[in-house]
mmCIF file of C-alpha atoms in Angstrom:
data_model
loop_
_atom_site.group_PDB
_atom_site.id
_atom_site.type_symbol
_atom_site.label_atom_id
_atom_site.label_comp_id
_atom_site.label_asym_id
_atom_site.label_seq_id
_atom_site.Cartn_x
_atom_site.Cartn_y
_atom_site.Cartn_z
ATOM 1 C CA ASP A 157 33.258 -12.967 4.399
ATOM 2 C CA PRO A 158 32.159 -10.496 6.762
ATOM 3 C CA TYR A 159 28.825 -12.274 7.023
ATOM 4 C CA ALA A 160 30.362 -15.832 7.624
ATOM 5 C CA ASP A 161 28.351 -18.090 9.851
ATOM 6 C CA ILE A 162 30.765 -18.243 12.815
ATOM 7 C CA GLU A 163 29.540 -17.405 16.482
ATOM 8 C CA SER A 164 31.704 -14.152 16.932
ATOM 9 C CA PHE A 165 29.988 -12.712 13.936
ATOM 10 C CA HIS A 166 26.393 -13.687 15.268
ATOM 11 C CA ARG A 167 27.394 -11.929 18.471
ATOM 12 C CA ARG A 168 28.500 -8.866 16.772
ATOM 13 C CA ASP A 169 25.417 -8.604 14.610
ATOM 14 C CA ALA A 170 22.946 -9.152 17.653
ATOM 15 C CA ALA A 171 24.825 -6.424 19.633
ATOM 16 C CA ARG A 172 24.456 -3.964 16.522
ATOM 17 C CA ALA A 173 20.860 -4.890 16.317
ATOM 18 C CA GLU A 174 20.346 -4.039 20.201
ATOM 19 C CA LEU A 175 22.143 -0.805 19.242
ATOM 20 C CA VAL A 176 19.826 0.180 16.478
ATOM 21 C CA GLN A 177 16.938 -0.585 18.705
ATOM 22 C CA ILE A 178 18.377 1.958 21.332
ATOM 23 C CA ILE A 179 19.217 4.688 18.823
ATOM 24 C CA GLU A 180 15.472 4.184 17.535
ATOM 25 C CA ALA A 181 13.964 4.550 20.863
ATOM 26 C CA ILE A 182 16.133 7.987 21.493
ATOM 27 C CA MET A 183 15.031 9.461 18.214
ATOM 28 C CA ALA A 184 11.277 8.527 18.705
ATOM 29 C CA ARG A 185 11.536 10.578 21.958
ATOM 30 C CA ARG A 186 13.284 13.275 20.247
ATOM 31 C CA ARG A 187 10.568 13.244 17.712
ATOM 32 C CA GLU A 188 7.742 13.392 20.406
ATOM 33 C CA ALA A 189 9.609 16.263 22.330
ATOM 34 C CA GLY A 190 10.177 18.459 19.210
ATOM 35 C CA PRO A 191 13.772 19.847 18.247
ATOM 36 C CA PRO A 192 15.604 21.591 20.834
ATOM 37 C CA GLY A 193 14.949 25.289 21.252
ATOM 38 C CA GLU A 194 17.012 28.137 20.682
ATOM 39 C CA GLY A 195 20.007 28.285 22.736
ATOM 40 C CA GLU A 196 19.337 24.543 24.262
ATOM 41 C CA GLU A 197 22.179 22.194 23.860
ATOM 42 C CA ARG A 198 22.130 19.686 20.874
ATOM 43 C CA ASP A 199 23.979 16.590 20.544
ATOM 44 C CA LEU A 200 25.032 14.442 17.615
ATOM 45 C CA VAL A 201 21.836 12.818 17.276
ATOM 46 C CA ASP A 202 19.955 16.062 17.437
ATOM 47 C CA VAL A 203 22.180 17.270 14.530
ATOM 48 C CA LEU A 204 21.609 14.230 12.351
ATOM 49 C CA MET A 205 17.995 14.119 12.797
ATOM 50 C CA SER A 206 17.904 17.707 11.583
ATOM 51 C CA ILE A 207 19.244 16.807 8.294
ATOM 52 C CA LYS A 208 16.385 16.342 5.765
ATOM 53 C CA ASP A 209 16.082 15.284 2.185
ATOM 54 C CA ALA A 210 14.317 17.377 -0.573
ATOM 55 C CA ASP A 211 10.926 15.814 0.899
ATOM 56 C CA GLY A 212 11.672 16.836 4.350
ATOM 57 C CA VAL A 213 12.414 13.146 5.288
ATOM 58 C CA GLU A 214 15.255 12.529 7.731
ATOM 59 C CA GLN A 215 18.430 11.571 5.791
ATOM 60 C CA PHE A 216 19.511 9.372 8.207
ATOM 61 C CA SER A 217 17.861 6.151 9.828
ATOM 62 C CA ALA A 218 18.635 4.826 12.936
ATOM 63 C CA ASP A 219 20.589 1.991 11.248
ATOM 64 C CA ILE A 220 22.823 4.566 9.648
ATOM 65 C CA ILE A 221 23.343 6.561 12.460
ATOM 66 C CA THR A 222 24.288 3.493 14.561
ATOM 67 C CA GLY A 223 26.867 2.664 12.008
ATOM 68 C CA MET A 224 28.321 6.368 12.064
ATOM 69 C CA PHE A 225 28.644 5.730 15.989
ATOM 70 C CA ILE A 226 30.402 2.605 15.587
ATOM 71 C CA SER A 227 32.967 3.744 13.219
ATOM 72 C CA MET A 228 33.639 6.887 15.534
ATOM 73 C CA MET A 229 34.226 4.566 18.250
ATOM 74 C CA PHE A 230 36.342 2.238 16.584
ATOM 75 C CA ALA A 231 37.961 3.870 13.473
ATOM 76 C CA GLY A 232 41.190 4.953 15.542
ATOM 77 C CA HIS A 233 41.597 1.851 17.861
ATOM 78 C CA HIS A 234 44.207 -0.097 15.830
ATOM 79 C CA THR A 235 46.026 2.966 14.628
ATOM 80 C CA THR A 236 46.401 4.495 18.036
ATOM 81 C CA SER A 237 47.395 1.218 19.742
ATOM 82 C CA THR A 238 50.153 0.396 17.153
ATOM 83 C CA THR A 239 51.581 4.159 17.229
ATOM 84 C CA ALA A 240 51.499 4.058 21.126
ATOM 85 C CA SER A 241 53.566 0.645 20.839
ATOM 86 C CA ALA A 242 56.026 2.208 18.183
ATOM 87 C CA LEU A 243 56.556 5.329 20.360
ATOM 88 C CA ILE A 244 57.522 3.102 23.103
ATOM 89 C CA ILE A 245 59.899 1.331 21.335
ATOM 90 C CA GLU A 246 61.407 4.644 19.803
ATOM 91 C CA LEU A 247 61.841 6.101 23.357
ATOM 92 C CA LEU A 248 63.478 3.020 24.333
ATOM 93 C CA ARG A 249 66.063 3.064 21.621
ATOM 94 C CA ASN A 250 66.380 6.805 22.275
ATOM 95 C CA PRO A 251 67.137 7.109 26.007
ATOM 96 C CA ASP A 252 68.061 10.818 25.833
ATOM 97 C CA VAL A 253 64.455 11.679 24.312
ATOM 98 C CA MET A 254 62.900 9.377 26.782
ATOM 99 C CA GLU A 255 64.626 11.429 29.563
ATOM 100 C CA LYS A 256 63.141 14.614 28.077
ATOM 101 C CA VAL A 257 59.698 13.182 27.841
ATOM 102 C CA VAL A 258 59.835 11.746 31.313
ATOM 103 C CA ALA A 259 60.991 15.204 32.726
ATOM 104 C CA GLU A 260 57.815 16.730 31.261
ATOM 105 C CA MET A 261 55.484 14.311 32.615
ATOM 106 C CA ASP A 262 57.048 14.768 36.171
ATOM 107 C CA ALA A 263 56.714 18.429 35.829
ATOM 108 C CA LEU A 264 53.146 18.271 34.915
ATOM 109 C CA ALA A 265 52.474 15.829 37.852
ATOM 110 C CA GLU A 266 54.347 17.931 40.244
ATOM 111 C CA ALA A 267 52.358 21.111 39.064
ATOM 112 C CA GLY A 268 48.941 19.669 38.977
ATOM 113 C CA GLY A 269 49.025 17.335 41.868
ATOM 114 C CA GLY A 270 48.598 14.105 39.546
ATOM 115 C CA VAL A 271 45.847 15.809 37.545
ATOM 116 C CA ILE A 272 46.181 16.361 33.727
ATOM 117 C CA THR A 273 44.369 19.022 32.144
ATOM 118 C CA TYR A 274 43.553 19.751 28.685
ATOM 119 C CA GLN A 275 46.034 22.729 28.978
ATOM 120 C CA ASP A 276 48.599 20.384 29.995
ATOM 121 C CA LEU A 277 48.314 18.407 26.767
ATOM 122 C CA ARG A 278 49.298 21.363 24.802
ATOM 123 C CA GLU A 279 52.354 22.187 26.946
ATOM 124 C CA VAL A 280 54.212 18.836 26.285
ATOM 125 C CA PRO A 281 56.459 19.701 23.318
ATOM 126 C CA TRP A 282 59.063 16.538 23.474
ATOM 127 C CA LEU A 283 55.996 14.417 23.888
ATOM 128 C CA GLU A 284 54.078 15.720 20.924
ATOM 129 C CA SER A 285 57.171 15.996 18.965
ATOM 130 C CA SER A 286 58.217 12.219 19.640
ATOM 131 C CA ILE A 287 54.620 11.167 18.602
ATOM 132 C CA LYS A 288 54.908 12.936 15.315
ATOM 133 C CA GLU A 289 58.232 11.554 14.730
ATOM 134 C CA THR A 290 56.657 8.075 15.547
ATOM 135 C CA LEU A 291 54.188 8.715 13.155
ATOM 136 C CA ARG A 292 56.395 9.511 10.489
ATOM 137 C CA LEU A 293 58.792 6.377 10.886
ATOM 138 C CA HIS A 294 56.040 4.209 11.745
ATOM 139 C CA PRO A 295 52.717 5.188 9.767
ATOM 140 C CA PRO A 296 49.904 2.870 10.819
ATOM 141 C CA LEU A 297 48.784 2.944 7.051
ATOM 142 C CA ILE A 298 51.338 2.724 4.222
ATOM 143 C CA LEU A 299 49.127 3.439 1.320
ATOM 144 C CA LEU A 300 46.201 5.958 0.757
ATOM 145 C CA LEU A 301 43.988 5.830 -2.123
ATOM 146 C CA ARG A 302 42.098 8.064 -3.950
ATOM 147 C CA LEU A 303 39.479 8.076 -6.884
ATOM 148 C CA VAL A 304 40.433 10.421 -9.639
ATOM 149 C CA VAL A 305 37.401 12.819 -10.438
ATOM 150 C CA GLU A 306 39.043 15.078 -12.989
ATOM 151 C CA GLY A 307 41.956 13.778 -15.219
ATOM 152 C CA PHE A 308 45.350 15.059 -14.940
ATOM 153 C CA ASP A 309 49.008 14.561 -16.029
ATOM 154 C CA VAL A 310 52.061 13.869 -14.006
ATOM 155 C CA GLU A 311 55.530 13.196 -15.289
ATOM 156 C CA GLY A 312 54.319 12.620 -18.821
ATOM 157 C CA TYR A 313 51.747 10.213 -17.798
ATOM 158 C CA ARG A 314 47.889 10.835 -18.238
ATOM 159 C CA VAL A 315 45.525 9.661 -15.158
ATOM 160 C CA GLU A 316 42.186 9.351 -16.417
ATOM 161 C CA PRO A 317 39.034 9.949 -14.193
ATOM 162 C CA GLY A 318 37.600 6.922 -12.694
ATOM 163 C CA LYS A 319 41.056 5.566 -11.725
ATOM 164 C CA LEU A 320 42.532 5.052 -8.362
ATOM 165 C CA VAL A 321 45.818 6.732 -7.279
ATOM 166 C CA GLY A 322 47.752 6.009 -4.387
ATOM 167 C CA ALA A 323 50.409 7.592 -2.052
ATOM 168 C CA SER A 324 52.640 5.388 0.010
ATOM 169 C CA ILE A 325 53.038 7.033 3.464
ATOM 170 C CA ALA A 326 55.876 4.769 4.430
ATOM 171 C CA VAL A 327 58.086 6.089 1.137
ATOM 172 C CA SER A 328 56.790 9.981 1.498
ATOM 173 C CA ASN A 329 57.550 10.232 5.238
ATOM 174 C CA ARG A 330 61.079 8.981 4.437
ATOM 175 C CA LEU A 331 62.012 11.174 1.535
ATOM 176 C CA ALA A 332 65.517 12.607 1.818
ATOM 177 C CA ASP A 333 64.756 15.585 0.024
ATOM 178 C CA ALA A 334 62.074 16.500 2.638
ATOM 179 C CA PHE A 335 63.876 15.124 5.898
ATOM 180 C CA ASP A 336 67.325 15.324 6.903
ATOM 181 C CA ASP A 337 68.733 11.949 7.747
ATOM 182 C CA PRO A 338 65.257 10.547 7.174
ATOM 183 C CA ASP A 339 65.537 7.214 8.901
ATOM 184 C CA ARG A 340 66.799 8.649 12.074
ATOM 185 C CA PHE A 341 64.298 9.083 15.040
ATOM 186 C CA ASP A 342 64.569 12.995 15.834
ATOM 187 C CA PRO A 343 61.673 14.613 17.584
ATOM 188 C CA GLY A 344 63.587 17.939 17.401
ATOM 189 C CA ARG A 345 62.214 18.091 13.932
ATOM 190 C CA TYR A 346 59.024 19.523 15.122
ATOM 191 C CA LEU A 347 60.502 22.277 17.691
ATOM 192 C CA ASP A 348 61.147 25.811 17.141
ATOM 193 C CA PRO A 349 62.758 26.704 14.893
ATOM 194 C CA ARG A 350 62.219 23.594 12.920
ATOM 195 C CA HIS A 351 58.740 22.452 11.650
ATOM 196 C CA ASP A 352 59.169 19.529 9.289
ATOM 197 C CA ASP A 353 55.504 18.432 9.619
ATOM 198 C CA THR A 354 54.165 21.858 8.441
ATOM 199 C CA ASP A 355 56.932 22.535 5.943
ATOM 200 C CA ASN A 356 56.410 19.568 4.314
ATOM 201 C CA PRO A 357 52.415 19.145 4.131
ATOM 202 C CA TRP A 358 52.500 16.909 1.324
ATOM 203 C CA ASN A 359 55.481 14.654 2.702
ATOM 204 C CA TRP A 360 54.598 14.470 6.347
ATOM 205 C CA ILE A 361 51.156 12.819 5.763
ATOM 206 C CA PRO A 362 50.572 10.096 8.336
ATOM 207 C CA PHE A 363 46.888 11.516 8.627
ATOM 208 C CA GLY A 364 46.649 11.915 4.955
ATOM 209 C CA ALA A 365 46.223 15.613 3.316
ATOM 210 C CA GLY A 366 44.182 18.308 1.732
ATOM 211 C CA ARG A 367 40.454 17.893 2.229
ATOM 212 C CA HIS A 368 40.445 14.368 3.033
ATOM 213 C CA ARG A 369 43.140 14.582 5.607
ATOM 214 C CA CYS A 370 41.866 12.343 8.693
ATOM 215 C CA VAL A 371 39.061 14.279 10.942
ATOM 216 C CA GLY A 372 40.542 12.622 13.823
ATOM 217 C CA ALA A 373 43.850 13.749 13.758
ATOM 218 C CA ALA A 374 43.842 16.371 16.590
ATOM 219 C CA PHE A 375 41.911 13.665 18.684
ATOM 220 C CA ALA A 376 44.486 10.945 17.993
ATOM 221 C CA LEU A 377 47.384 13.188 19.169
ATOM 222 C CA MET A 378 45.525 14.422 22.076
ATOM 223 C CA GLN A 379 44.329 10.838 22.999
ATOM 224 C CA LEU A 380 48.092 9.688 22.783
ATOM 225 C CA LYS A 381 49.504 12.372 24.814
ATOM 226 C CA THR A 382 46.903 11.370 27.530
ATOM 227 C CA ILE A 383 47.870 7.961 27.596
ATOM 228 C CA PHE A 384 51.579 8.597 28.106
ATOM 229 C CA CYS A 385 51.127 11.696 30.529
ATOM 230 C CA VAL A 386 49.707 8.630 32.952
ATOM 231 C CA LEU A 387 51.898 5.946 31.519
ATOM 232 C CA LEU A 388 55.358 7.633 31.895
ATOM 233 C CA ARG A 389 54.357 9.267 35.044
ATOM 234 C CA ASP A 390 53.575 5.948 36.779
ATOM 235 C CA TRP A 391 55.592 3.246 35.016
ATOM 236 C CA GLU A 392 59.429 2.874 34.140
ATOM 237 C CA LEU A 393 60.053 1.032 30.921
ATOM 238 C CA THR A 394 63.099 -0.852 29.588
ATOM 239 C CA PRO A 395 63.845 -2.974 26.527
ATOM 240 C CA ASP A 396 63.329 -6.889 27.041
ATOM 241 C CA GLN A 397 65.058 -7.815 23.669
ATOM 242 C CA PRO A 398 68.059 -6.101 21.534
ATOM 243 C CA PRO A 399 66.805 -2.732 20.206
ATOM 244 C CA GLU A 400 67.507 -4.045 16.605
ATOM 245 C CA THR A 401 65.014 -6.794 16.764
ATOM 246 C CA TYR A 402 61.967 -4.485 17.041
ATOM 247 C CA ARG A 403 60.690 -3.879 13.561
ATOM 248 C CA ASN A 404 57.661 -3.097 11.603
ATOM 249 C CA ASP A 405 55.225 -5.788 10.498
ATOM 250 C CA TYR A 406 53.716 -4.847 6.914
ATOM 251 C CA SER A 407 52.001 -8.103 6.429
ATOM 252 C CA LYS A 408 48.522 -6.686 7.712
ATOM 253 C CA MET A 409 46.208 -3.656 6.575
ATOM 254 C CA VAL A 410 47.420 -1.680 9.815
ATOM 255 C CA VAL A 411 51.063 -1.743 10.344
ATOM 256 C CA GLN A 412 51.979 -3.264 13.624
ATOM 257 C CA LEU A 413 55.415 -4.220 15.227
ATOM 258 C CA ALA A 414 56.281 -7.640 14.779
ATOM 259 C CA GLN A 415 56.329 -10.461 17.459
ATOM 260 C CA PRO A 416 58.089 -10.932 19.529
ATOM 261 C CA CYS A 417 57.910 -7.121 20.817
ATOM 262 C CA ARG A 418 58.571 -7.332 24.858
ATOM 263 C CA VAL A 419 59.092 -4.547 27.217
ATOM 264 C CA ARG A 420 59.719 -4.792 30.876
ATOM 265 C CA TYR A 421 58.031 -2.274 33.195
ATOM 266 C CA ARG A 422 58.402 -1.375 36.712
ATOM 267 C CA ARG A 423 56.263 1.151 38.789
ATOM 268 C CA ARG A 424 57.719 4.220 39.794
ATOM 269 C CA ARG A 425 57.290 5.393 43.439
ATOM 270 C CA ALA A 426 56.443 9.105 44.353
ATOM 271 C CA ASP A 427 59.925 9.999 44.498
ATOM 272 C CA GLY A 428 60.572 9.153 41.022
ATOM 273 C CA ILE A 429 62.419 5.990 41.830
ATOM 274 C CA ALA A 430 61.224 2.670 40.064
ATOM 275 C CA ALA A 431 60.127 0.045 42.398
ATOM 276 C CA THR A 432 59.433 -3.540 41.000
ATOM 277 C CA ILE A 433 55.878 -5.085 41.429
ATOM 278 C CA ALA A 434 54.495 -8.470 40.993
ATOM 279 C CA ILE A 435 51.203 -8.915 38.921
ATOM 280 C CA GLY A 436 49.409 -12.381 39.317
ATOM 281 C CA ASP A 437 46.342 -14.062 40.827
ATOM 282 C CA ASP A 438 48.014 -15.269 43.844
ATOM 283 C CA ALA A 439 47.923 -12.761 46.531
ATOM 284 C CA ASP A 440 50.709 -14.182 48.560
ATOM 285 C CA ASP A 441 53.246 -13.994 45.426
ATOM 286 C CA GLU A 442 56.398 -12.308 46.494
ATOM 287 C CA PRO A 443 57.440 -9.242 44.265
ATOM 288 C CA GLY A 444 59.642 -10.668 41.653
ATOM 289 C CA GLU A 445 61.466 -9.772 38.399
ATOM 290 C CA ASP A 446 60.430 -6.589 36.172
ATOM 291 C CA GLU A 447 57.293 -7.620 34.623
ATOM 292 C CA ARG A 448 56.789 -7.627 30.788
#
């Protein structure tokens, strides 16, 4: 029950009400000031306020706009975190790929003095391909549902309007007819001259497909590349359990890695050599074993 009488939900609802008040105040100031002039910058609030219904009334209230902003902020939280975790595991299982990805990160750090730019994120083919291959093997969502608007026939079966149809990403992304050796982690599938993602637009569908393809797909890839440009530049990762024990957990709406799922990490020195550090509340702690 999303409205159960529990403390955490009360705090959630109170925080949302406070956000609505903030948005309402912003909208009131915008109405008083009038719409932005020609050539002036507009933000998303301005755009949403400019959308009117047939009677000239604002289409979106402060409450609805607040809901939009909350959805935009949190929609990709679980999917991004689980993809990042799965990518770490796949890189640990495939040290040859890890070596290539880390080499890309080190080259960026050397060229940019430690500063990662947007252009840098467009020039990391092994990292980007590894993310795509992780999404193929570990799609955060295993089922996409669509409402049938116009009836159609498939394999001798009639699907009537109003029905729901589902596409299983976990199945589509591993079809042998679409992907050579489909259970193997192979980022080379997306490097010239191979383009398995674009050559199979109805099979490689971790972000969905068609007009309902995830609008945040490009942002998600950029976000993951940014995370790993920093993570692999500063930290060395090693397995903390046998590689075959890392596996997907399909018991939740968003697929995650089954627990336990432990990895050891060590900080890398500027010369690229890993140096063990200790993390704890006691400032006098001596450096110990690799941290998990």
